[in-house]
Short mmCIF file of C-alpha atoms (C1' of nucleotides) in Angstrom, two decimals:
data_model
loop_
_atom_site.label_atom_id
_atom_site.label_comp_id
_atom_site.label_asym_id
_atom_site.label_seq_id
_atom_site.Cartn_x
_atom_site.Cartn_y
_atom_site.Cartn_z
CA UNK A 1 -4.14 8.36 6.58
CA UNK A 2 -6.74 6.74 9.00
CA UNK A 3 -10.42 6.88 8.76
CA UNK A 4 -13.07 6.10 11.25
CA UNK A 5 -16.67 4.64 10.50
CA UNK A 6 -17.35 8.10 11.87
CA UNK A 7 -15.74 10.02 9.43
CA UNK A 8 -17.20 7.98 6.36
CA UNK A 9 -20.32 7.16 6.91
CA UNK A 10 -21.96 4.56 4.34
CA UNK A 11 -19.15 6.22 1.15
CA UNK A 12 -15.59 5.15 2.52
CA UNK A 13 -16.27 1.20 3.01
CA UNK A 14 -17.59 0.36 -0.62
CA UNK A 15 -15.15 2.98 -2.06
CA UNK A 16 -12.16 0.98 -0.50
CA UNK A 17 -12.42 -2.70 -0.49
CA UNK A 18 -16.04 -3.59 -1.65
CA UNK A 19 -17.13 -6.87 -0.61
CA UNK A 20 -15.99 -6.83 2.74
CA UNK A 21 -18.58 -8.36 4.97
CA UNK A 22 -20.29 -5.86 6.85
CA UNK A 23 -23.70 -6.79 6.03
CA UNK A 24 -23.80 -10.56 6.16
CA UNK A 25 -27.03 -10.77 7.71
CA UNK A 26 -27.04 -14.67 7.79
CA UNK A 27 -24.34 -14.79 11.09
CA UNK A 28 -24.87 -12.09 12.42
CA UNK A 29 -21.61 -10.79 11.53
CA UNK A 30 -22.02 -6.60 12.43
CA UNK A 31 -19.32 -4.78 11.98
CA UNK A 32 -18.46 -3.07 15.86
CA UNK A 33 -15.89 -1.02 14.31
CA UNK A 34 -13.22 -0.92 12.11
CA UNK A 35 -9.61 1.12 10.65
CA UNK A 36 -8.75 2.02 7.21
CA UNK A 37 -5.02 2.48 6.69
CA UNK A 38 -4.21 3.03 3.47
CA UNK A 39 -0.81 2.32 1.99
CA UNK A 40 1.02 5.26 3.00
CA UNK A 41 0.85 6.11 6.68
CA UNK A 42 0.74 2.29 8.39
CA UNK A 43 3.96 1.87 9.01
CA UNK A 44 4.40 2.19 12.50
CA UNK A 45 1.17 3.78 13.53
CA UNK A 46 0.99 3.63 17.05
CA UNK A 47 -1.60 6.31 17.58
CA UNK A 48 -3.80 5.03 15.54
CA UNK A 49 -7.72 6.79 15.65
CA UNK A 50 -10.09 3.76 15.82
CA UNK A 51 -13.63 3.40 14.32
CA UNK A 52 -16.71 2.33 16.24
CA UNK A 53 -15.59 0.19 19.55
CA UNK A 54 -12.36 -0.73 18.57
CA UNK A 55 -9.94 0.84 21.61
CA UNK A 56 -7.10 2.50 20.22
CA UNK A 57 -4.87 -0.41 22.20
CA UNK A 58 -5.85 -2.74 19.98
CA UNK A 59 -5.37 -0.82 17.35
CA UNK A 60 -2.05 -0.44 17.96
CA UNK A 61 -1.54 -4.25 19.02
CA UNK A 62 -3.00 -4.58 15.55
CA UNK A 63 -0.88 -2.62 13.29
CA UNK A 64 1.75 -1.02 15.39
CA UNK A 65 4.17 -3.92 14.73
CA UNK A 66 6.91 -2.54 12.76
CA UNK A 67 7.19 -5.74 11.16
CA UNK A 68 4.03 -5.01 8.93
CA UNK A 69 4.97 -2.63 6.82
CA UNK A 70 8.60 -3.33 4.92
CA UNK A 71 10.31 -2.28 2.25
CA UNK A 72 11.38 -4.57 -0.93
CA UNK A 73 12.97 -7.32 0.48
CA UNK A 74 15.32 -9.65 -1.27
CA UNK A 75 13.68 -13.08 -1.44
CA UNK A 76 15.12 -15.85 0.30
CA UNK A 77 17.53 -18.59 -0.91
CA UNK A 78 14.70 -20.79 -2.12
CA UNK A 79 12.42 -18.22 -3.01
CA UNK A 80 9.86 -17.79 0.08
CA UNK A 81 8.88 -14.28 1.40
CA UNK A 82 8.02 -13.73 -1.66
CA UNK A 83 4.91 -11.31 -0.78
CA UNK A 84 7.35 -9.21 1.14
CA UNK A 85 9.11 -8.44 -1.81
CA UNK A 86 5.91 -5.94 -3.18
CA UNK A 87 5.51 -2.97 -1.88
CA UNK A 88 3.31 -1.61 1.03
CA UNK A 89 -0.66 -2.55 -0.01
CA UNK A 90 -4.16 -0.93 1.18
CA UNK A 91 -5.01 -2.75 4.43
CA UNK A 92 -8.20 -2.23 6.45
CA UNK A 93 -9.16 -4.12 9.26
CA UNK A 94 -12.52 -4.34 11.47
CA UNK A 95 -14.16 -5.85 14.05
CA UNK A 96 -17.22 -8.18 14.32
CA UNK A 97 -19.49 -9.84 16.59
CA UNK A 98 -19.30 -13.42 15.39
CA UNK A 99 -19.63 -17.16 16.08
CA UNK A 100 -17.42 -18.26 12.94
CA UNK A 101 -14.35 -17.20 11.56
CA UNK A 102 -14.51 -16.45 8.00
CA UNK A 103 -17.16 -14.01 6.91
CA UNK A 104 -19.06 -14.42 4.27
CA UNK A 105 -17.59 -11.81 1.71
CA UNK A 106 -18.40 -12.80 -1.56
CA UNK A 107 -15.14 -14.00 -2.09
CA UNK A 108 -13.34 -17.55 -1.92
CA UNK A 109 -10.38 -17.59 0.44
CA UNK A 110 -8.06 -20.54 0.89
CA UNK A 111 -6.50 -20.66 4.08
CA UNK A 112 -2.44 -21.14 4.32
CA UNK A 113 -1.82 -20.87 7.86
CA UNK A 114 -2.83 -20.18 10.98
CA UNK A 115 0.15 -19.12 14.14
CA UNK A 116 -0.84 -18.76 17.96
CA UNK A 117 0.40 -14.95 18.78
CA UNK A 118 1.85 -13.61 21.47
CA UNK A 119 -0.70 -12.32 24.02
CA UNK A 120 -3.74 -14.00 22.45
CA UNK A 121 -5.18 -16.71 23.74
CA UNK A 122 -6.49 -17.68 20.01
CA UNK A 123 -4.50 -18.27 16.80
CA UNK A 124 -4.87 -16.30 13.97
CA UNK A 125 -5.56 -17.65 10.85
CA UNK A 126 -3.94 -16.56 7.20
CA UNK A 127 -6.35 -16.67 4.09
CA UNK A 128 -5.60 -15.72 0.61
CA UNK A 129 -8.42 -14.99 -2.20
CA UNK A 130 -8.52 -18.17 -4.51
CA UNK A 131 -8.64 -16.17 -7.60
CA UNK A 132 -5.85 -16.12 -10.09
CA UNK A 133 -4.16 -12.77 -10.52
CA UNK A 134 -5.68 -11.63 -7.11
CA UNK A 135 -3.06 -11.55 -4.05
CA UNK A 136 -5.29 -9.92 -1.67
CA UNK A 137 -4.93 -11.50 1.84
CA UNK A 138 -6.67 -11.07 4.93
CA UNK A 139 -5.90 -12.57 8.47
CA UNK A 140 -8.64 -13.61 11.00
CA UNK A 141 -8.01 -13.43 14.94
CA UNK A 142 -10.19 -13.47 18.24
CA UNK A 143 -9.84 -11.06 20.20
CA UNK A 144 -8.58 -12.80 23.34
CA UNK A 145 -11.11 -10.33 25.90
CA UNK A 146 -13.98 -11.52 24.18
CA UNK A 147 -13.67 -14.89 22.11
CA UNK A 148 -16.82 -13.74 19.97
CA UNK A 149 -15.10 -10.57 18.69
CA UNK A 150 -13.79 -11.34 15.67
CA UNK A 151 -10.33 -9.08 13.86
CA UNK A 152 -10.76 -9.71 10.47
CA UNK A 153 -7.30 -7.89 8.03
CA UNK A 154 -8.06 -7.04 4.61
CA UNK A 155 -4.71 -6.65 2.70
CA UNK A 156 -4.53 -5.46 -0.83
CA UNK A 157 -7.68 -5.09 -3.22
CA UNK A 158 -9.24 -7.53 -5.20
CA UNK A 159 -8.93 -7.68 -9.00
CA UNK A 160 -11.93 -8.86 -10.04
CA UNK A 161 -15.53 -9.41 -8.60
CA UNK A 162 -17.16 -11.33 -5.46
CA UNK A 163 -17.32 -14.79 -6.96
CA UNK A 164 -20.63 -15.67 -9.12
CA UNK A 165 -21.98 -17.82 -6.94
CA UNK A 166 -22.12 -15.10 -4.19
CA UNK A 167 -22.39 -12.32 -6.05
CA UNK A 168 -25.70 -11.60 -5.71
CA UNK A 169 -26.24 -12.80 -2.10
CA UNK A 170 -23.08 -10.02 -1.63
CA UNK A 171 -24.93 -7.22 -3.66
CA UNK A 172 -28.00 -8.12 -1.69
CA UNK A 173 -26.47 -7.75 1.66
CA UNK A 174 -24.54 -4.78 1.01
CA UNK A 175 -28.61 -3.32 -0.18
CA UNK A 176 -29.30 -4.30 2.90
CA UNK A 177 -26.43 -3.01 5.21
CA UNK A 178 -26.04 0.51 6.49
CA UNK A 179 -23.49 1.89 9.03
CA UNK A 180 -26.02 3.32 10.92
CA UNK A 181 -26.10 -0.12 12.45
CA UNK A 182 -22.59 0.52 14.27
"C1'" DC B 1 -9.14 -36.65 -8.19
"C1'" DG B 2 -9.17 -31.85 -7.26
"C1'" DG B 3 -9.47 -28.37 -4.01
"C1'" DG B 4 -9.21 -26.92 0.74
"C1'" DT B 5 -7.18 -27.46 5.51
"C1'" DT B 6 -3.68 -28.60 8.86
"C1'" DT B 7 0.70 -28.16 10.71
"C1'" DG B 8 5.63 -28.17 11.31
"C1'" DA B 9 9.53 -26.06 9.27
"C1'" DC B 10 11.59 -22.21 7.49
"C1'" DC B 11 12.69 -17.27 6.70
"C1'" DT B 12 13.04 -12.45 8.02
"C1'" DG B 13 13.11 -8.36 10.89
"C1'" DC B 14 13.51 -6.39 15.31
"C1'" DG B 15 14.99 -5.72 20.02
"C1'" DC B 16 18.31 -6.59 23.36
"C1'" DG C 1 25.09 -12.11 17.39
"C1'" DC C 2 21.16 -14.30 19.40
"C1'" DG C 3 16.52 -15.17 20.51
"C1'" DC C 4 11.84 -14.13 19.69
"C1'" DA C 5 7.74 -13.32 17.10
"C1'" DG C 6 5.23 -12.94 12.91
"C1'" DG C 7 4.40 -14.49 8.28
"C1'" DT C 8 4.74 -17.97 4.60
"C1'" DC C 9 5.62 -22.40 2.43
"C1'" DA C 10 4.56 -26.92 1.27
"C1'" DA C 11 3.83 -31.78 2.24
"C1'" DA C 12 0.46 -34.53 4.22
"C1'" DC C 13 -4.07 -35.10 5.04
"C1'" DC C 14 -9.13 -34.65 4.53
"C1'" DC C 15 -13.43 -34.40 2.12
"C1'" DG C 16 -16.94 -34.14 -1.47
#
DNA sequence: CGGGTTTGACCTGCGC
DNA sequence: GCGCAGGTCAAACCCG
């Protein structure tokens, strides 16, 4: 299933992955649009319906790779792959207007690597939540149109809360946010 | 010294 | 089977 910022209005976003930075008010991160795709219907979504400005190209350029969504796979020789061996997890991804990279969430993300892709003229970058227990991911690319539109890919929920230290700045800004703003 | 970042190597799946 | 592209690992490095 696919939603649009349309279609949930201010009740799908915190429902689904709350924390997610829509309402960072301190960078001026607003959210231009964004796709929910939960765990059952990504798999080689081509037609994907997009939220807000997102075009439905990138969409697809987004998560129309069939390589996104596999089965169990048997773990390598010396153990790697090893997050491909779970199965498929929520994923939502949106766009924002932004100067820097990583949004302020609430959360604490370590990066682990970052790969120039095909037909971008920017890398994307690979960041994984710091807390134990919690696998969520989420990837971070430019768009390579328009260097200050930033792709940010949520994979997975988080276990626990926005880190203490944000917490409250995070509660504050989602007070604050509202989708009207799209 | 601990935690985060960088970066090259490695692994896997897919298309041809 | 081979090459390509995406995703991940992990050692080296950086910084507070």
């Amino acid at each position: 299933m696919l939603s649009s910022a349309a279609d949930h209005h201010g009740s799908l976003y915190p429902l689904l992955l709350p924390g997610i930075p829509f309402c960072n008010s301190g960078a001026g991160e607003k959210p231009t649009g964004f796709v929910v795709l939960d765990a059952g219907e990504a798999a080689g979504t081509s037609a994907a319906k997009a939220g807000g400005e997102i075009a439905s190209t990138t969409t697809a350029t987004l998560h129309g790779s069939s390589s996104w969504w596999k089965g169990p796979v048997v773990a390598g020789e010396k153990g790697r792959m090893k997050a491909r061996r779970k199965m498929r997890e929520p994923r939502f991804c949106f766009q924002t207007r932004s100067d820097v990279d990583l949004l302020d969430d609430g959360y604490k993300w370590r990066k682990y690597g970052q790969k120039v892709v095909k037909n971008s003229l920017h890398p994307r970058s690979y960041y994984r939540c710091t807390h134990s227990n919690c696998r969520v991911k989420k990837r971070v690319e430019r768009l390579s149109e328009d260097c200050r539109m930033v792709i940010t890919t949520y994979e997975g929920r988080h276990t626990h809360s926005p880190c203490s230290d944000d917490a409250d700045a995070a509660g504050d800004r989602t007070g604050s946010c509202a989708f009207t703003s799209l």
